[in-house]
Coordinates of C-alpha atoms in Angstrom, one line a residue:
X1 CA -4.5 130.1 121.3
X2 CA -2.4 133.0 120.9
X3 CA 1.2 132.6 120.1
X4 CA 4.3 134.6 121.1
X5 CA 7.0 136.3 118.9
X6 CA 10.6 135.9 119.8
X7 CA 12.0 138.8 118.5
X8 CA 9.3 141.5 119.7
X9 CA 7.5 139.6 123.0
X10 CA 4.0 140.2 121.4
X11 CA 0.9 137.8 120.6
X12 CA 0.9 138.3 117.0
X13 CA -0.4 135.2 115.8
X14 CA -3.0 132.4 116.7
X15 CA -4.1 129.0 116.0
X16 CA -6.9 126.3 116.7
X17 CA -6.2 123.5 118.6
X18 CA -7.2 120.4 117.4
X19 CA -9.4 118.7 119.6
X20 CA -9.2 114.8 120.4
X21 CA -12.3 114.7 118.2
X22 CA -10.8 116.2 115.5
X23 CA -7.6 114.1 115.8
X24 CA -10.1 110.9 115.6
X25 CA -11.2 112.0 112.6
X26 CA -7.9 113.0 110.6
X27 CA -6.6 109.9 111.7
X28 CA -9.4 108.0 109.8
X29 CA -9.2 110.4 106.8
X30 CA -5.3 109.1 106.6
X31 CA -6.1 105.7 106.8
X32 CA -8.3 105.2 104.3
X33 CA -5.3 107.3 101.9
X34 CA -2.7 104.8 103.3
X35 CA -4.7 101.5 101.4
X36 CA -4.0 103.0 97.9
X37 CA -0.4 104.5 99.2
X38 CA 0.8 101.1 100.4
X39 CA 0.1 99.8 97.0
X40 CA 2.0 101.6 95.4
X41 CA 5.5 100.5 94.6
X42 CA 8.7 102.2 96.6
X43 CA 9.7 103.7 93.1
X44 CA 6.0 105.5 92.7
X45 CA 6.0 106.9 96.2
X46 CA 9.0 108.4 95.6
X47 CA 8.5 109.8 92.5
X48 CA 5.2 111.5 94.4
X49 CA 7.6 112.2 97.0
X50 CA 10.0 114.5 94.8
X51 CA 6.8 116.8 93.3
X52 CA 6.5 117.7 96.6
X53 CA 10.0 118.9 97.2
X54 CA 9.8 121.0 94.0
X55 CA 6.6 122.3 95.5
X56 CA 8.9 123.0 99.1
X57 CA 11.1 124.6 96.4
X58 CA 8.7 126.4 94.8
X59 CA 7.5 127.6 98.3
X60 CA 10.5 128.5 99.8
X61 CA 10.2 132.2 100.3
X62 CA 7.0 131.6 102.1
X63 CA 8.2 129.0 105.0
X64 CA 11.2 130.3 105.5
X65 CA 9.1 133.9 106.4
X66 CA 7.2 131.7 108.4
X67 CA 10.1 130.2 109.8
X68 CA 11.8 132.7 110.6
X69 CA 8.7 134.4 112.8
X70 CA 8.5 131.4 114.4
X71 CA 12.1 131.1 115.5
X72 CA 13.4 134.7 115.6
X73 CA 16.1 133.9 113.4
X74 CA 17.1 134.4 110.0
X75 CA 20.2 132.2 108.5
X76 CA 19.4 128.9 109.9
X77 CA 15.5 129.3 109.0
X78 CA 17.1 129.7 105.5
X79 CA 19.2 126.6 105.8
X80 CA 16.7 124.3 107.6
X81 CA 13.7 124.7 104.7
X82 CA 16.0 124.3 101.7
X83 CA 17.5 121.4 103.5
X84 CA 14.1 119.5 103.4
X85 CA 13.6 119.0 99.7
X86 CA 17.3 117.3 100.1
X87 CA 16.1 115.4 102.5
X88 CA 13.2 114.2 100.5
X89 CA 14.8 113.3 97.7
X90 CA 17.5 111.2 99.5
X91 CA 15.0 109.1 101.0
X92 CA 12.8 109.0 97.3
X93 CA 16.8 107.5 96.2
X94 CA 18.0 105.5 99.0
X95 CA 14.7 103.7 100.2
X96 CA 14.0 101.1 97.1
X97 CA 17.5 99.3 97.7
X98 CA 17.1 99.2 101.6
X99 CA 13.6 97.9 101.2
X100 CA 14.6 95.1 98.5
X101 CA 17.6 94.2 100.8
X102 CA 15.1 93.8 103.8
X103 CA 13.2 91.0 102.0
X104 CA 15.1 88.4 100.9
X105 CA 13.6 85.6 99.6
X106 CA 13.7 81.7 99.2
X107 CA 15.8 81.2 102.1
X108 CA 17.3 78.2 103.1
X109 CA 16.3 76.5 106.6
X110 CA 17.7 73.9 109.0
X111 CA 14.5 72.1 107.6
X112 CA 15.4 71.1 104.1
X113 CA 11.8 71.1 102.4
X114 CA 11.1 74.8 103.8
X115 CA 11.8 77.9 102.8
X116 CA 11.5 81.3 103.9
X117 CA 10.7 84.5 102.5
X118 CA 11.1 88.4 104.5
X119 CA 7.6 90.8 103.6
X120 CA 8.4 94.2 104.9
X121 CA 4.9 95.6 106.4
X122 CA 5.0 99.3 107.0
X123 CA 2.3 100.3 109.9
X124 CA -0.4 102.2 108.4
X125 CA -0.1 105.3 110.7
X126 CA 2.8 107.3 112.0
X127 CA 2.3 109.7 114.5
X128 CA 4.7 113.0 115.2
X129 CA 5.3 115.4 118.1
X130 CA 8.1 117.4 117.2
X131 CA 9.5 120.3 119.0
X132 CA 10.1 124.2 118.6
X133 CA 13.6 124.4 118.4
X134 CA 14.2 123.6 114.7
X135 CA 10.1 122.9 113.9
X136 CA 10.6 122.3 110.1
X137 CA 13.4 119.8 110.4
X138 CA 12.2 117.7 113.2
X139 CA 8.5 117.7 112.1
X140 CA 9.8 115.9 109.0
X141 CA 12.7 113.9 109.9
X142 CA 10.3 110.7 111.0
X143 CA 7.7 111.9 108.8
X144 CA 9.6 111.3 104.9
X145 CA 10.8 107.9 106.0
X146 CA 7.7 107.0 107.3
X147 CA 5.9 107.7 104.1
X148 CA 8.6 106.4 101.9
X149 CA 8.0 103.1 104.1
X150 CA 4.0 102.8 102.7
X151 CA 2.9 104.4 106.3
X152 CA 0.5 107.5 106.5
X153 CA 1.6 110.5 108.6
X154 CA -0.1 112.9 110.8
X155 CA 2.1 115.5 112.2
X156 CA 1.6 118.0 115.5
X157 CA 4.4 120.5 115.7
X158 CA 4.7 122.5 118.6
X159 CA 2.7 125.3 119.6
X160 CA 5.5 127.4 120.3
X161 CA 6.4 127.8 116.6
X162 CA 3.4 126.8 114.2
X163 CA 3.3 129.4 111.6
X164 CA 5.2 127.4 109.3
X165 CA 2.2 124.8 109.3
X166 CA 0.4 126.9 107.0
X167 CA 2.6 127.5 104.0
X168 CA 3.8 123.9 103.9
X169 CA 0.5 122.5 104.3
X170 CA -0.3 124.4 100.4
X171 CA 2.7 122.0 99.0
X172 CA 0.8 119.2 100.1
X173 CA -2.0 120.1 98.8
X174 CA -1.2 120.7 95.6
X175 CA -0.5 116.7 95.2
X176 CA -3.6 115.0 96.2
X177 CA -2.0 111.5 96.3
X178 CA 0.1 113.0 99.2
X179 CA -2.7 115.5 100.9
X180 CA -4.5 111.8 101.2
X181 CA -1.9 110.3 103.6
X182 CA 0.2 113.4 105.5
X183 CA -1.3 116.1 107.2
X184 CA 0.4 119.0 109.7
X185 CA -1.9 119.9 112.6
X186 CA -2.2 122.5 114.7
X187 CA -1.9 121.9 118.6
X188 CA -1.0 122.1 121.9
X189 CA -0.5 119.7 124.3
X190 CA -3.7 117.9 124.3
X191 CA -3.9 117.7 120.5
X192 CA -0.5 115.1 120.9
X193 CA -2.1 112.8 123.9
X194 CA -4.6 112.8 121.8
X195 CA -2.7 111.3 118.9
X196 CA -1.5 108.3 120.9
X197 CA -4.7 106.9 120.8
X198 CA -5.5 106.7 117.1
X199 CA -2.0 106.0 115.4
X200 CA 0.6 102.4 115.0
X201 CA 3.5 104.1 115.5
X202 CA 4.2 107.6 117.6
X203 CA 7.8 109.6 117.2
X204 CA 8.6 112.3 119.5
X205 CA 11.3 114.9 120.0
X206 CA 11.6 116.8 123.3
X207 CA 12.2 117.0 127.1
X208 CA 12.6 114.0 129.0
X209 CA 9.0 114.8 130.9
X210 CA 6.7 115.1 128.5
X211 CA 8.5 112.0 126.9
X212 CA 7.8 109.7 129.4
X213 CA 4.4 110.4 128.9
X214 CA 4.4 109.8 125.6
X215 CA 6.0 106.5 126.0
X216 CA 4.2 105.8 128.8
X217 CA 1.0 105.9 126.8
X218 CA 1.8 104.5 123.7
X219 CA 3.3 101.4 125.7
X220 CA -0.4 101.6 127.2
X221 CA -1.6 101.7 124.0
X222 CA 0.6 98.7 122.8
X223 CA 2.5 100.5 119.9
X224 CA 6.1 101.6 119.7
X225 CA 7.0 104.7 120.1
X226 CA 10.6 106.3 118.6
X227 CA 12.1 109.3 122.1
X228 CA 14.6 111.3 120.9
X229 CA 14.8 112.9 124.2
X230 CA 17.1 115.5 126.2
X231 CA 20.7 115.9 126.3
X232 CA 23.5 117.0 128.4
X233 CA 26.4 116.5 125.9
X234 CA 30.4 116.7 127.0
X235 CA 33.1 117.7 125.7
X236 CA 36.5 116.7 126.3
X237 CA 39.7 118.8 125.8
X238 CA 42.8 116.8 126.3
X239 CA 46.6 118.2 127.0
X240 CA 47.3 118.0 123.5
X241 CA 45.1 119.8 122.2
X242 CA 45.7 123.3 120.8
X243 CA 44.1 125.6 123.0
X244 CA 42.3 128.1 120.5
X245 CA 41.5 125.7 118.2
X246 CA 39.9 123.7 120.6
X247 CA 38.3 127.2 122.2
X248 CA 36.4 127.9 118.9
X249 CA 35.4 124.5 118.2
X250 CA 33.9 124.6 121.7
X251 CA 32.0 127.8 120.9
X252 CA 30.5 127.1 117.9
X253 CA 29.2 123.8 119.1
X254 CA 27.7 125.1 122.4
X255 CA 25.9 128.4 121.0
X256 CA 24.8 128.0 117.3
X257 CA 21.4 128.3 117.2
X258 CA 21.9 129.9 120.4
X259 CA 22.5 126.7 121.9
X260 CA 18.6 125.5 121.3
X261 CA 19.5 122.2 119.7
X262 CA 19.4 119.1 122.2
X263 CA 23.7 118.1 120.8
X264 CA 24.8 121.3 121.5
X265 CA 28.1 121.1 124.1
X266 CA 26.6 121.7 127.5
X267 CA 29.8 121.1 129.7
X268 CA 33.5 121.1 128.7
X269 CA 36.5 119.1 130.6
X270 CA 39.8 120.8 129.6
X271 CA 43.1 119.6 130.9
X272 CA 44.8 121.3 133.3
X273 CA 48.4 121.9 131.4
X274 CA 45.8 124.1 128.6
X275 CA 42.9 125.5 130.4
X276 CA 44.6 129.1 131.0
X277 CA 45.3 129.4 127.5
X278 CA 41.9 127.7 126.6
X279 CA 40.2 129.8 129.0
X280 CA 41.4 132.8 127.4
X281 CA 40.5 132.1 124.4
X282 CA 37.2 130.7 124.9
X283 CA 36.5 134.3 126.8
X284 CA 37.6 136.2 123.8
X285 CA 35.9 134.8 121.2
X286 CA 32.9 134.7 123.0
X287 CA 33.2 138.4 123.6
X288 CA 33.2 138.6 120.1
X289 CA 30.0 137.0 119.1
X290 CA 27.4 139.5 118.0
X291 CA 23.8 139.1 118.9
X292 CA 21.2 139.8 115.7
X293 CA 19.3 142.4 116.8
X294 CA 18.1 144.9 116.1
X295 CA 19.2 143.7 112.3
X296 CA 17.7 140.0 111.9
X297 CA 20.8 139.9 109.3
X298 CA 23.6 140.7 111.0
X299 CA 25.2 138.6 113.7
X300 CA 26.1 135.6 115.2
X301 CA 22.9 134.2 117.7
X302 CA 19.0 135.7 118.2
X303 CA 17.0 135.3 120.7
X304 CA 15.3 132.6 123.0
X305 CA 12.5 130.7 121.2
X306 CA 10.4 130.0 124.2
X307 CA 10.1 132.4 126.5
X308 CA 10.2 129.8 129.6
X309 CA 13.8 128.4 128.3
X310 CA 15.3 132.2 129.3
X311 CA 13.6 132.0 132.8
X312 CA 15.3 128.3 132.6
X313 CA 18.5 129.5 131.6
X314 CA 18.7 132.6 133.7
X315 CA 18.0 130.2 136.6
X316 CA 20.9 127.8 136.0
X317 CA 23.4 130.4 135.8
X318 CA 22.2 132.5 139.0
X319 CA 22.4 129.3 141.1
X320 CA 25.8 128.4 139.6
X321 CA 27.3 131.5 140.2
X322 CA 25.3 131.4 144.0
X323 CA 27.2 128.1 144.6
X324 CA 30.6 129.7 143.9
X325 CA 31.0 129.4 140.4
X326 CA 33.0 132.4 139.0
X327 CA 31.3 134.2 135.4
X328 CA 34.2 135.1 133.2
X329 CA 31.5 137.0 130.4
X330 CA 28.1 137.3 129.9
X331 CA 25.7 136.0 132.1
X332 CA 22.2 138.1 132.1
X333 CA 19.4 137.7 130.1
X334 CA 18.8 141.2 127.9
X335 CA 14.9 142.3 127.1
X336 CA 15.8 144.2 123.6
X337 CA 12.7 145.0 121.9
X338 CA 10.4 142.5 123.4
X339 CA 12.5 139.6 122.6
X340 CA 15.0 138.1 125.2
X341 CA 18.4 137.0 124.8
X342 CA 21.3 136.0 126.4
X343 CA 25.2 136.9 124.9
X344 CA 27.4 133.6 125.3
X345 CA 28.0 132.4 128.9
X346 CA 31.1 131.3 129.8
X347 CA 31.2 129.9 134.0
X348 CA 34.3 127.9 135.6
X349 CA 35.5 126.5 139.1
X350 CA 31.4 125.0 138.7
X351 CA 30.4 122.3 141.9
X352 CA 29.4 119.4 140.3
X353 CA 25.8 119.7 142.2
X354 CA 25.0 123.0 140.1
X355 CA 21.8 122.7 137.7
X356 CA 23.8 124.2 135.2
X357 CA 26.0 120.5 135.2
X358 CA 23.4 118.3 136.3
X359 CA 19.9 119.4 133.7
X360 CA 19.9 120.2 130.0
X361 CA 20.2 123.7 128.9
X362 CA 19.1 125.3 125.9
X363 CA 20.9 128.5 125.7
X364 CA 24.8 130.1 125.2
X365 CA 26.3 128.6 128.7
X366 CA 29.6 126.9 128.9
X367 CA 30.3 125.7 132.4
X368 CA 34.1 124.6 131.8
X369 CA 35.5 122.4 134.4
X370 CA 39.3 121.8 134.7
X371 CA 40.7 118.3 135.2
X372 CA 44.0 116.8 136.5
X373 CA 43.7 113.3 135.2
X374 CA 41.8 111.9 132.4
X375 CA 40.1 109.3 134.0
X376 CA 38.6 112.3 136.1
X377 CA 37.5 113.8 133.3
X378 CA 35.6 110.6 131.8
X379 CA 34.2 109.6 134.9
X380 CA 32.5 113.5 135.3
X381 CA 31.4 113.5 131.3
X382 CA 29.7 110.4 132.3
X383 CA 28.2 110.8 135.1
X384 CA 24.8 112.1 134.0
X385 CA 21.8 110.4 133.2
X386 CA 21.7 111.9 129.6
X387 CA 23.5 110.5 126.9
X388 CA 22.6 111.8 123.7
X389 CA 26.0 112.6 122.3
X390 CA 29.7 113.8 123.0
X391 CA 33.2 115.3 121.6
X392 CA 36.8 114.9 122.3
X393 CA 39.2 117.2 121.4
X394 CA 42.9 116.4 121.4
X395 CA 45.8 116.0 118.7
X396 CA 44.9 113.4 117.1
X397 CA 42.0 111.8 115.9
X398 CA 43.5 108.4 116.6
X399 CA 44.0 110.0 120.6
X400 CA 40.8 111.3 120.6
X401 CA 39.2 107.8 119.9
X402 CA 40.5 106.1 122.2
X403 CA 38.8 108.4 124.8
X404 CA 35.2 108.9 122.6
X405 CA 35.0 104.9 123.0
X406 CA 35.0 105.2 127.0
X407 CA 32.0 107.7 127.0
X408 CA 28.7 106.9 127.4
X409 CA 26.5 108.2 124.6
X410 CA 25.0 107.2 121.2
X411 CA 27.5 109.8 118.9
X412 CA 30.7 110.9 119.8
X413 CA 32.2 114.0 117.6
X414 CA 35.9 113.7 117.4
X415 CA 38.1 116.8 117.2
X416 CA 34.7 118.3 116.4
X417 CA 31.8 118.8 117.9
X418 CA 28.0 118.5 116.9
X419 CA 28.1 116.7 114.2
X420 CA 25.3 114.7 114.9
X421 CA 23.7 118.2 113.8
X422 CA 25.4 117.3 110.4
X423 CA 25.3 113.9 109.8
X424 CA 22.9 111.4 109.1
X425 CA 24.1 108.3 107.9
X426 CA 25.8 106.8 111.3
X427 CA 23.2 105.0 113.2
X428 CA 23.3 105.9 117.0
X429 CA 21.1 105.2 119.7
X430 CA 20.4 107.2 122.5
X431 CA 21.7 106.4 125.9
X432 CA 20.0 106.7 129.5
X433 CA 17.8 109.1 129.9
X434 CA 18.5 111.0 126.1
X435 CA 15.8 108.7 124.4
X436 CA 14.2 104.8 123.2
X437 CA 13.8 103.3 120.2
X438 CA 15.2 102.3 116.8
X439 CA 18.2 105.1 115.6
X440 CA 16.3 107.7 113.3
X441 CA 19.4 107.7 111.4
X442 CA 21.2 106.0 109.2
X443 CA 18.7 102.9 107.4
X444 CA 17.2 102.1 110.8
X445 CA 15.4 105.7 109.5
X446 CA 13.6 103.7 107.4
X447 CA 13.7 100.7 108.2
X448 CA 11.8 101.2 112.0
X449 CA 8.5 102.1 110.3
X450 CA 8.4 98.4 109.1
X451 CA 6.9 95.3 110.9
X452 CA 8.4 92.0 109.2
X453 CA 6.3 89.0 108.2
X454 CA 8.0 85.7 107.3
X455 CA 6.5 83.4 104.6
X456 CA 7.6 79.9 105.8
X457 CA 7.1 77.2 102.5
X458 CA 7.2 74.0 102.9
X459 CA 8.1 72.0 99.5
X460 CA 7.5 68.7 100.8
X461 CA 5.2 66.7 102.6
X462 CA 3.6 68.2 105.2
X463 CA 4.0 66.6 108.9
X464 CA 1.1 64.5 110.1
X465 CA 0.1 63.8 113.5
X466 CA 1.4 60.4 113.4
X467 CA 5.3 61.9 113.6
X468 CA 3.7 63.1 117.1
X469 CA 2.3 60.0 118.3
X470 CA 4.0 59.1 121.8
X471 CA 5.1 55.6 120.7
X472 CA 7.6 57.2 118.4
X473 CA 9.6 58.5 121.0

């Protein structure tokens, strides 16, 4: 299967698919590690767990050049991979104490001769489907948890970006207690049905289509499934806001990455009394964003991952501005050596029936939308059937609550925006059509990958089937 560089448009690299025999058979392989890995106490997986984020360290020149092939961008390839062993090691810490508060023991009943006892049983395979946009991060996210639990893992990034397989797949080889119970795959498609079929437990990250199939079938298959899905996030600029403050917080949120992350700002309400000022501000420092090409090191955004999310975006903006939406800068999709991408997109006077309002995008686009009242702007933020996460701007933090509380998603930023991008330890779950499941954040991280069986003692004498007899009652 030949795969497609972002920065120069050619086939330069190539992988396998794994087939659904193949997937039977890694499956099995994992299993039979996960008997010895369960065994082992929270404290010894984790120390197993920390060789391999020295190894990631020790590795880190090579996955973040794969990385950064994959993705067509240099900075936050840098900062994903050395964020991993962080992530490792904070689960290795936090994971003993969660798991010895999950299982309390000798509990008192309404029965006074029986006890109870919590056992924390982790399912003994995890499955992943993880995305292109940040490949690394998201392939791993459900995956170090999931270990840390007792589970095995078996991992199928996307085949848009899988050249980073490779050079993390030598870290986990060089600790054999861990090659026994995670492996990365190569795969398209068909290599992730597959996988619903031979694990407990699946995760996936991605659109809302291809999730539904994958919940479909694991709710076929009778095992949960974690959907961290699409997103169409708002953000809310009220009156009291200061304009260019509020411009560049907007910015940054809607194009980092350029704007390929599922929390990235997709529409922004601004009050009436500031949207000139905010509109001209917005315009400017969009103006002023550098794309990084031809220099990979210099810059502000690169280009499209996946060459079908420029056709995407291209296609939102053209029937925006066909329905009478009015382009204040950028706008067209560049071809600039082979790879495609787009400078940051700002559109206004939008109709609310525009694709560009209505479906996710993953690129540079700001559709701004004025408002008069701020029950108009609430009602419009909420009136999608996403509802992943949001932001409210104003002058206060304390007035910017009060608003975040009437909108319908699982994280609201307040006089920020994004931060789900930078914080883990809130638990949050995903509203409508954005996702299902446990919250991969916070202790529910961990915590999901467990099933929970209750010992029930009883210290006295146990009933006979006299007590039941129908003359006693």
């Amino acid at each position: 299967m030949k795969i497609r560089n972002p920065r120069t448009g050619r086939n330069d690299y190539e992988i396998a698919p794994l087939s659904s025999e193949a997937v039977a058979q890694q499956a099995n392989r994992l299993r039979d590690g996960q008997v010895a890995w369960a065994a082992k106490t929270s404290d010894q997986r984790g120390a197993i767990l920390r060789q391999w984020a020295d190894a990631i360290e020790a590795n880190l020149g090579a996955i973040i050049t794969a990385l950064t092939a994959d993705t067509g961008r240099g900075g936050i390839s840098k900062i994903e991979a050395a964020g991993v062993p962080g992530q490792i090691r904070r689960w290795a810490e936090m994971a003993p104490q969660l798991m010895a508060d999950g299982q309390p023991a000798d509990q008192p009943t309404s029965v006074p001769t029986i006890t109870t006892s919590t056992r924390l049983v982790a399912y003994q395979l995890v499955g992943v489907i993880s995305p292109w946009n940040f490949p690394m991060t998201l392939a791993l996210i459900d995956a170090i948890p999931a270990l840390m639990a007792g589970s095995a893992v078996l991992i199928k990034p996307s085949e848009v970006t899988p050249r980073f397989i490779n050079p993390l797949m030598e870290t986990i080889r060089k600790i054999p207690e861990l090659a026994a119970v995670l492996s990365i795959v190569e795969g398209d498609g068909a290599t992730g049905a597959a996988m619903v079929d031979h694990v407990d437990y699946i995760c996936f990250t991605g659109s809302v289509t291809t999730g539904r199939k994958v919940g479909e079938a694991a709710a076929k298959a009778f095992i949960p499934s974690s959907l961290e899905l699409g997103g169409k996030d708002p953000m809310i600029v009220l009156a009291s806001a200061e304009p260019e403050v509020a411009a560049a917080t907007a910015l940054r949120a809607s194009i980092v990455n350029t704007g390929q992350a599922c929390q990235s700002i997709e529409r922004v309400y601004v009050a009436r009394d500031i949207a000139a000022p905010f509109l001209a501000s917005l315009t400017t420092q969009a103006e002023a964003v550098e794309l990084n090409h031809p220099d990979i090191n210099r810059g502000h955004i690169g280009p499209f991952i996946f060459e079908k999310q420029a056709e995407i975006a291209q296609s939102q903006i053209d029937d925006a501005v066909q329905k009478g939406a009015k382009l204040l800068t950028g706008g067209g999709i560049e071809n600039l050596g082979g790879g495609l991408y787009l400078r940051p997109t700002i559109l206004t006077d939008v109709p609310t029936d525009c694709d560009i309002i209505r479906e996710e995008n993953f690129g540079p686009v700001i559709p701004v939308i004025v408002y008069d009242q701020i029950e108009e702007a609430i009602a419009q933020a909420n009136d999608t059937i996403f509802g992943l996460s949001a932001a409210v701007v104003g002058g206060s933090v304390t007035e910017a609550e009060r608003i975040a509380a009437r909108l319908k998603a699982g994280a609201v930023s307040i006089n920020d925006g994004s931060l789900t991008s930078m914080v883990w330890e809130a638990e949050k779950s995903s509203f409508g059509f954005s996702g299902l499941g446990a919250s991969r954040m916070g202790a529910s991280g961990l915590m999901r990958f467990f099933r929970k069986q209750a010992l029930i003692r009883q210290t006295g004498e146990a009933a006979r089937i006299e007590a039941f007899a129908e003359e006693n009652f």
